[in-house]
Amino acid sequence: NFMLTQPHSVSESPGKTVTISCTASGGNIASNYVQWYQLRPGSVPTTVIFEDDQRPSGVPDRFSGSIDSSSNSASLVITGLRTEDEADYYCQSFHSSDLVFGGGTKLTVL
Amino acid sequence: QVQLVQSGAEVKKPGASVKVSCKASGYSFTSYYIHWLRRAPGQGLECMGIINPTGGTTTYAPKFQGRVTLTRDKSTSTVYMELNSLRSDDTALYYCAREGQHAGTGTTYYGMDVWGQGTTVTVSS
């Protein structure tokens, strides 16, 4: 079974940089694209990264994504943290005809 | 701009059905598949199914097969999700989301690009 594992929570101070990992098991992370979604209470969910490292228009360049085949993982990096970045972040990929989501990471900016 | 606007919050009793709508605007409705997902309190995102607005063909997640029905109305660019035999553990935020496509080729990258705002469904006696 292909699975994506994320840390349950991360926290960092405003202005700092945070990295959220998404580790694949049961398959190769590089076989299909990885997306990252931001879910904030009371807001429309936002796709912040698609196709591993592409940023949709309107998403600040403080958000970046990457894939590391050696560790079979994807990463979302947010620089210059702002309080409005506080949200749940989900990685997502595709395997055997199914969308697969990580369990989500709660980012606290304090 | 591209938008998916969902219907408002619902409160239902166990055993009842709920039908949530998702109205698309700002793009060609039949050019993009629509997913339905949900997030229960304290849980992660869960896929329910997908619909092709062109022909109305659907694929449902095994967990929801037999209990969920996705339909669409091309005249109003609206997709509907109906969930039957509601239980308390169906209490969740329900989302529609458009399947993303590679720029230029129009092929899917098997992810979502635009989301609806979410619809809260509460199941309680």
Short mmCIF file of C-alpha atoms in Angstrom, two decimals:
data_model
loop_
_atom_site.label_atom_id
_atom_site.label_comp_id
_atom_site.label_asym_id
_atom_site.label_seq_id
_atom_site.Cartn_x
_atom_site.Cartn_y
_atom_site.Cartn_z
CA ASN A 1 0.00 0.00 0.00
CA PHE A 2 1.33 3.39 -1.04
CA MET A 3 1.29 5.83 1.87
CA LEU A 4 2.42 9.39 2.52
CA THR A 5 3.54 10.24 6.04
CA GLN A 6 3.74 13.78 7.39
CA PRO A 7 4.67 15.07 10.83
CA HIS A 8 1.57 15.71 12.89
CA SER A 9 2.62 19.25 13.76
CA VAL A 10 5.40 21.79 13.37
CA SER A 11 5.85 25.20 14.91
CA GLU A 12 8.11 28.13 14.19
CA SER A 13 8.38 31.85 14.82
CA PRO A 14 7.34 34.60 12.45
CA GLY A 15 10.03 35.45 9.93
CA LYS A 16 11.67 32.04 10.19
CA THR A 17 11.74 29.15 7.73
CA VAL A 18 9.89 25.86 8.17
CA THR A 19 10.09 22.61 6.23
CA ILE A 20 7.22 20.11 6.16
CA SER A 21 8.17 16.63 5.00
CA CYS A 22 6.06 14.04 3.20
CA THR A 23 7.66 10.60 3.14
CA ALA A 24 6.42 7.91 0.77
CA SER A 25 6.29 4.21 1.52
CA GLY A 26 5.13 1.35 -0.67
CA GLY A 27 6.16 3.15 -3.84
CA ASN A 28 8.39 5.73 -5.47
CA ILE A 29 7.66 9.37 -4.63
CA ALA A 30 8.95 10.41 -8.06
CA SER A 31 6.53 8.19 -9.99
CA ASN A 32 3.73 10.78 -9.89
CA TYR A 33 3.50 14.47 -9.12
CA VAL A 34 3.12 15.74 -5.56
CA GLN A 35 0.79 18.58 -4.64
CA TRP A 36 0.53 20.56 -1.40
CA TYR A 37 -2.69 22.07 -0.06
CA GLN A 38 -3.26 24.68 2.62
CA LEU A 39 -6.42 24.42 4.70
CA ARG A 40 -7.25 27.23 7.08
CA PRO A 41 -10.44 27.43 9.17
CA GLY A 42 -12.96 29.70 7.54
CA SER A 43 -10.98 30.01 4.29
CA VAL A 44 -11.18 28.36 0.90
CA PRO A 45 -8.50 25.66 0.65
CA THR A 46 -5.56 26.67 -1.49
CA THR A 47 -3.22 24.67 -3.67
CA VAL A 48 0.20 26.09 -2.81
CA ILE A 49 2.36 23.68 -4.86
CA PHE A 50 1.49 21.44 -7.82
CA GLU A 51 3.56 19.15 -10.02
CA ASP A 52 6.21 18.77 -7.28
CA ASP A 53 7.60 22.30 -7.39
CA GLN A 54 5.25 24.57 -9.32
CA ARG A 55 3.61 27.50 -7.63
CA PRO A 56 0.16 28.62 -8.78
CA SER A 57 -0.26 32.27 -9.65
CA GLY A 58 -1.14 34.22 -6.54
CA VAL A 59 0.84 31.99 -4.18
CA PRO A 60 3.78 33.90 -2.69
CA ASP A 61 7.28 32.80 -3.65
CA ARG A 62 7.86 32.16 0.06
CA PHE A 63 6.35 28.74 -0.70
CA SER A 64 8.47 26.16 -2.52
CA GLY A 65 8.29 22.44 -3.09
CA SER A 66 10.80 19.75 -3.93
CA ILE A 67 11.26 16.01 -4.32
CA ASP A 68 14.18 13.97 -2.94
CA SER A 69 14.40 10.53 -4.50
CA SER A 70 17.17 9.45 -2.14
CA SER A 71 14.87 9.79 0.87
CA ASN A 72 11.72 9.03 -1.13
CA SER A 73 10.13 12.19 0.18
CA ALA A 74 8.70 15.55 -0.79
CA SER A 75 9.12 18.77 1.09
CA LEU A 76 7.24 22.03 1.42
CA VAL A 77 9.39 24.96 2.52
CA ILE A 78 7.89 28.22 3.73
CA THR A 79 10.26 31.12 4.29
CA GLY A 80 9.58 34.41 6.06
CA LEU A 81 6.76 32.86 8.06
CA ARG A 82 3.69 34.99 8.67
CA THR A 83 0.88 34.44 11.11
CA GLU A 84 -1.49 33.90 8.18
CA ASP A 85 0.55 30.83 7.17
CA GLU A 86 -0.80 29.05 10.24
CA ALA A 87 -2.87 26.24 8.76
CA ASP A 88 -3.06 22.52 8.06
CA TYR A 89 -0.94 21.41 5.12
CA TYR A 90 -1.54 18.21 3.17
CA CYS A 91 0.67 16.54 0.61
CA GLN A 92 -1.00 14.47 -2.10
CA SER A 93 0.08 12.18 -4.91
CA PHE A 94 -1.35 9.44 -7.10
CA HIS A 95 -0.83 5.68 -7.04
CA SER A 96 -2.63 2.75 -8.62
CA SER A 97 -5.52 4.87 -9.87
CA ASP A 98 -6.10 6.50 -6.48
CA LEU A 99 -5.35 9.91 -5.03
CA VAL A 100 -3.28 9.46 -1.89
CA PHE A 101 -3.08 12.08 0.84
CA GLY A 102 -0.70 12.50 3.72
CA GLY A 103 -2.27 12.77 7.14
CA GLY A 104 -1.72 16.53 7.29
CA THR A 105 0.60 18.76 9.29
CA LYS A 106 -0.61 21.50 11.58
CA LEU A 107 1.68 24.51 11.25
CA THR A 108 1.68 26.86 14.21
CA VAL A 109 3.33 30.24 13.80
CA LEU A 110 4.06 31.64 17.24
CA GLN B 1 -12.04 34.29 -12.02
CA VAL B 2 -12.25 30.53 -11.64
CA GLN B 3 -14.52 29.69 -8.74
CA LEU B 4 -16.34 26.80 -7.16
CA VAL B 5 -19.14 27.93 -4.87
CA GLN B 6 -20.81 25.38 -2.64
CA SER B 7 -24.20 25.38 -0.98
CA GLY B 8 -24.69 26.20 2.67
CA ALA B 9 -24.40 24.23 5.86
CA GLU B 10 -26.74 21.32 6.51
CA VAL B 11 -27.97 19.64 9.66
CA LYS B 12 -29.45 16.18 9.23
CA LYS B 13 -30.71 13.34 11.37
CA PRO B 14 -29.17 9.87 11.22
CA GLY B 15 -30.54 7.86 8.34
CA ALA B 16 -31.38 10.93 6.27
CA SER B 17 -29.77 12.07 3.01
CA VAL B 18 -27.94 15.27 2.14
CA LYS B 19 -27.33 16.86 -1.24
CA VAL B 20 -24.58 19.45 -1.60
CA SER B 21 -24.08 21.56 -4.70
CA CYS B 22 -20.93 23.01 -6.25
CA LYS B 23 -21.40 25.71 -8.89
CA ALA B 24 -18.50 26.34 -11.24
CA SER B 25 -17.74 29.63 -12.94
CA GLY B 26 -14.93 31.31 -14.82
CA TYR B 27 -13.95 28.33 -16.99
CA SER B 28 -15.34 25.73 -19.37
CA PHE B 29 -17.36 23.47 -17.08
CA THR B 30 -17.00 20.35 -19.20
CA SER B 31 -13.23 20.63 -19.55
CA TYR B 32 -12.32 19.64 -15.98
CA TYR B 33 -13.19 16.73 -13.74
CA ILE B 34 -14.55 17.53 -10.27
CA HIS B 35 -13.58 15.68 -7.09
CA TRP B 36 -15.49 15.50 -3.84
CA LEU B 37 -13.59 15.15 -0.59
CA ARG B 38 -14.34 15.52 3.08
CA ARG B 39 -12.54 16.23 6.31
CA ALA B 40 -14.11 15.00 9.53
CA PRO B 41 -13.23 16.69 12.83
CA GLY B 42 -9.72 15.70 13.85
CA GLN B 43 -9.26 13.65 10.69
CA GLY B 44 -7.47 14.10 7.40
CA LEU B 45 -8.72 14.65 3.87
CA GLU B 46 -10.66 11.75 2.39
CA CYS B 47 -11.62 11.25 -1.27
CA MET B 48 -15.22 10.37 -1.96
CA GLY B 49 -15.43 10.31 -5.73
CA ILE B 50 -14.93 12.07 -9.04
CA ILE B 51 -17.22 13.07 -11.88
CA ASN B 52 -16.54 13.90 -15.51
CA PRO B 53 -18.91 16.79 -16.25
CA THR B 54 -18.88 16.04 -19.97
CA GLY B 55 -20.61 12.66 -19.89
CA GLY B 56 -21.48 12.45 -16.20
CA THR B 57 -19.36 9.35 -15.65
CA THR B 58 -18.35 8.77 -12.07
CA THR B 59 -15.90 6.82 -9.94
CA TYR B 60 -16.51 6.36 -6.24
CA ALA B 61 -14.13 5.48 -3.43
CA PRO B 62 -14.83 1.95 -2.15
CA LYS B 63 -15.72 3.29 1.29
CA PHE B 64 -18.61 5.33 -0.14
CA GLN B 65 -19.71 3.05 -2.99
CA GLY B 66 -23.46 2.54 -2.76
CA ARG B 67 -24.01 5.50 -0.47
CA VAL B 68 -22.80 8.47 -2.54
CA THR B 69 -24.05 9.74 -5.88
CA LEU B 70 -22.40 12.46 -7.95
CA THR B 71 -24.38 14.18 -10.67
CA ARG B 72 -24.06 17.30 -12.78
CA ASP B 73 -26.24 19.83 -14.54
CA LYS B 74 -24.45 21.24 -17.57
CA SER B 75 -27.08 23.97 -18.02
CA THR B 76 -26.09 25.53 -14.67
CA SER B 77 -22.45 24.33 -14.47
CA THR B 78 -23.26 22.66 -11.18
CA VAL B 79 -22.11 19.39 -9.67
CA TYR B 80 -24.03 17.68 -6.88
CA MET B 81 -22.97 15.23 -4.18
CA GLU B 82 -25.68 13.22 -2.46
CA LEU B 83 -24.84 11.06 0.54
CA ASN B 84 -27.45 8.64 1.88
CA SER B 85 -28.00 6.76 5.13
CA LEU B 86 -26.18 9.42 7.10
CA ARG B 87 -24.44 8.48 10.34
CA SER B 88 -22.90 10.61 13.04
CA ASP B 89 -19.44 9.90 11.66
CA ASP B 90 -20.46 11.56 8.38
CA THR B 91 -20.28 14.88 10.23
CA ALA B 92 -17.57 16.70 8.29
CA LEU B 93 -16.61 19.55 6.01
CA TYR B 94 -17.31 18.51 2.44
CA TYR B 95 -15.34 20.02 -0.44
CA CYS B 96 -15.56 19.97 -4.20
CA ALA B 97 -12.32 20.56 -6.07
CA ARG B 98 -11.34 20.81 -9.71
CA GLU B 99 -8.77 18.39 -11.08
CA GLY B 100 -5.71 20.24 -12.31
CA GLN B 101 -4.27 20.01 -15.79
CA HIS B 102 -0.82 20.53 -17.25
CA ALA B 103 -0.60 23.95 -18.84
CA GLY B 104 -0.57 23.58 -22.59
CA THR B 105 -1.30 19.85 -22.86
CA GLY B 106 -4.55 19.74 -20.90
CA THR B 107 -3.67 16.38 -19.40
CA THR B 108 -4.28 15.81 -15.71
CA TYR B 109 -1.55 15.89 -13.13
CA TYR B 110 -3.74 13.93 -10.71
CA GLY B 111 -4.18 16.68 -8.19
CA MET B 112 -6.54 19.56 -7.44
CA ASP B 113 -6.07 23.16 -8.45
CA VAL B 114 -9.23 25.03 -7.38
CA TRP B 115 -11.38 24.27 -4.35
CA GLY B 116 -14.84 25.12 -3.16
CA GLN B 117 -15.20 26.88 0.16
CA GLY B 118 -16.53 23.78 1.90
CA THR B 119 -19.94 22.80 3.23
CA THR B 120 -20.44 21.71 6.82
CA VAL B 121 -22.70 18.71 7.20
CA THR B 122 -23.71 17.88 10.75
CA VAL B 123 -25.46 14.60 11.49
CA SER B 124 -27.13 14.58 14.87
CA SER B 125 -30.28 13.23 16.43
#
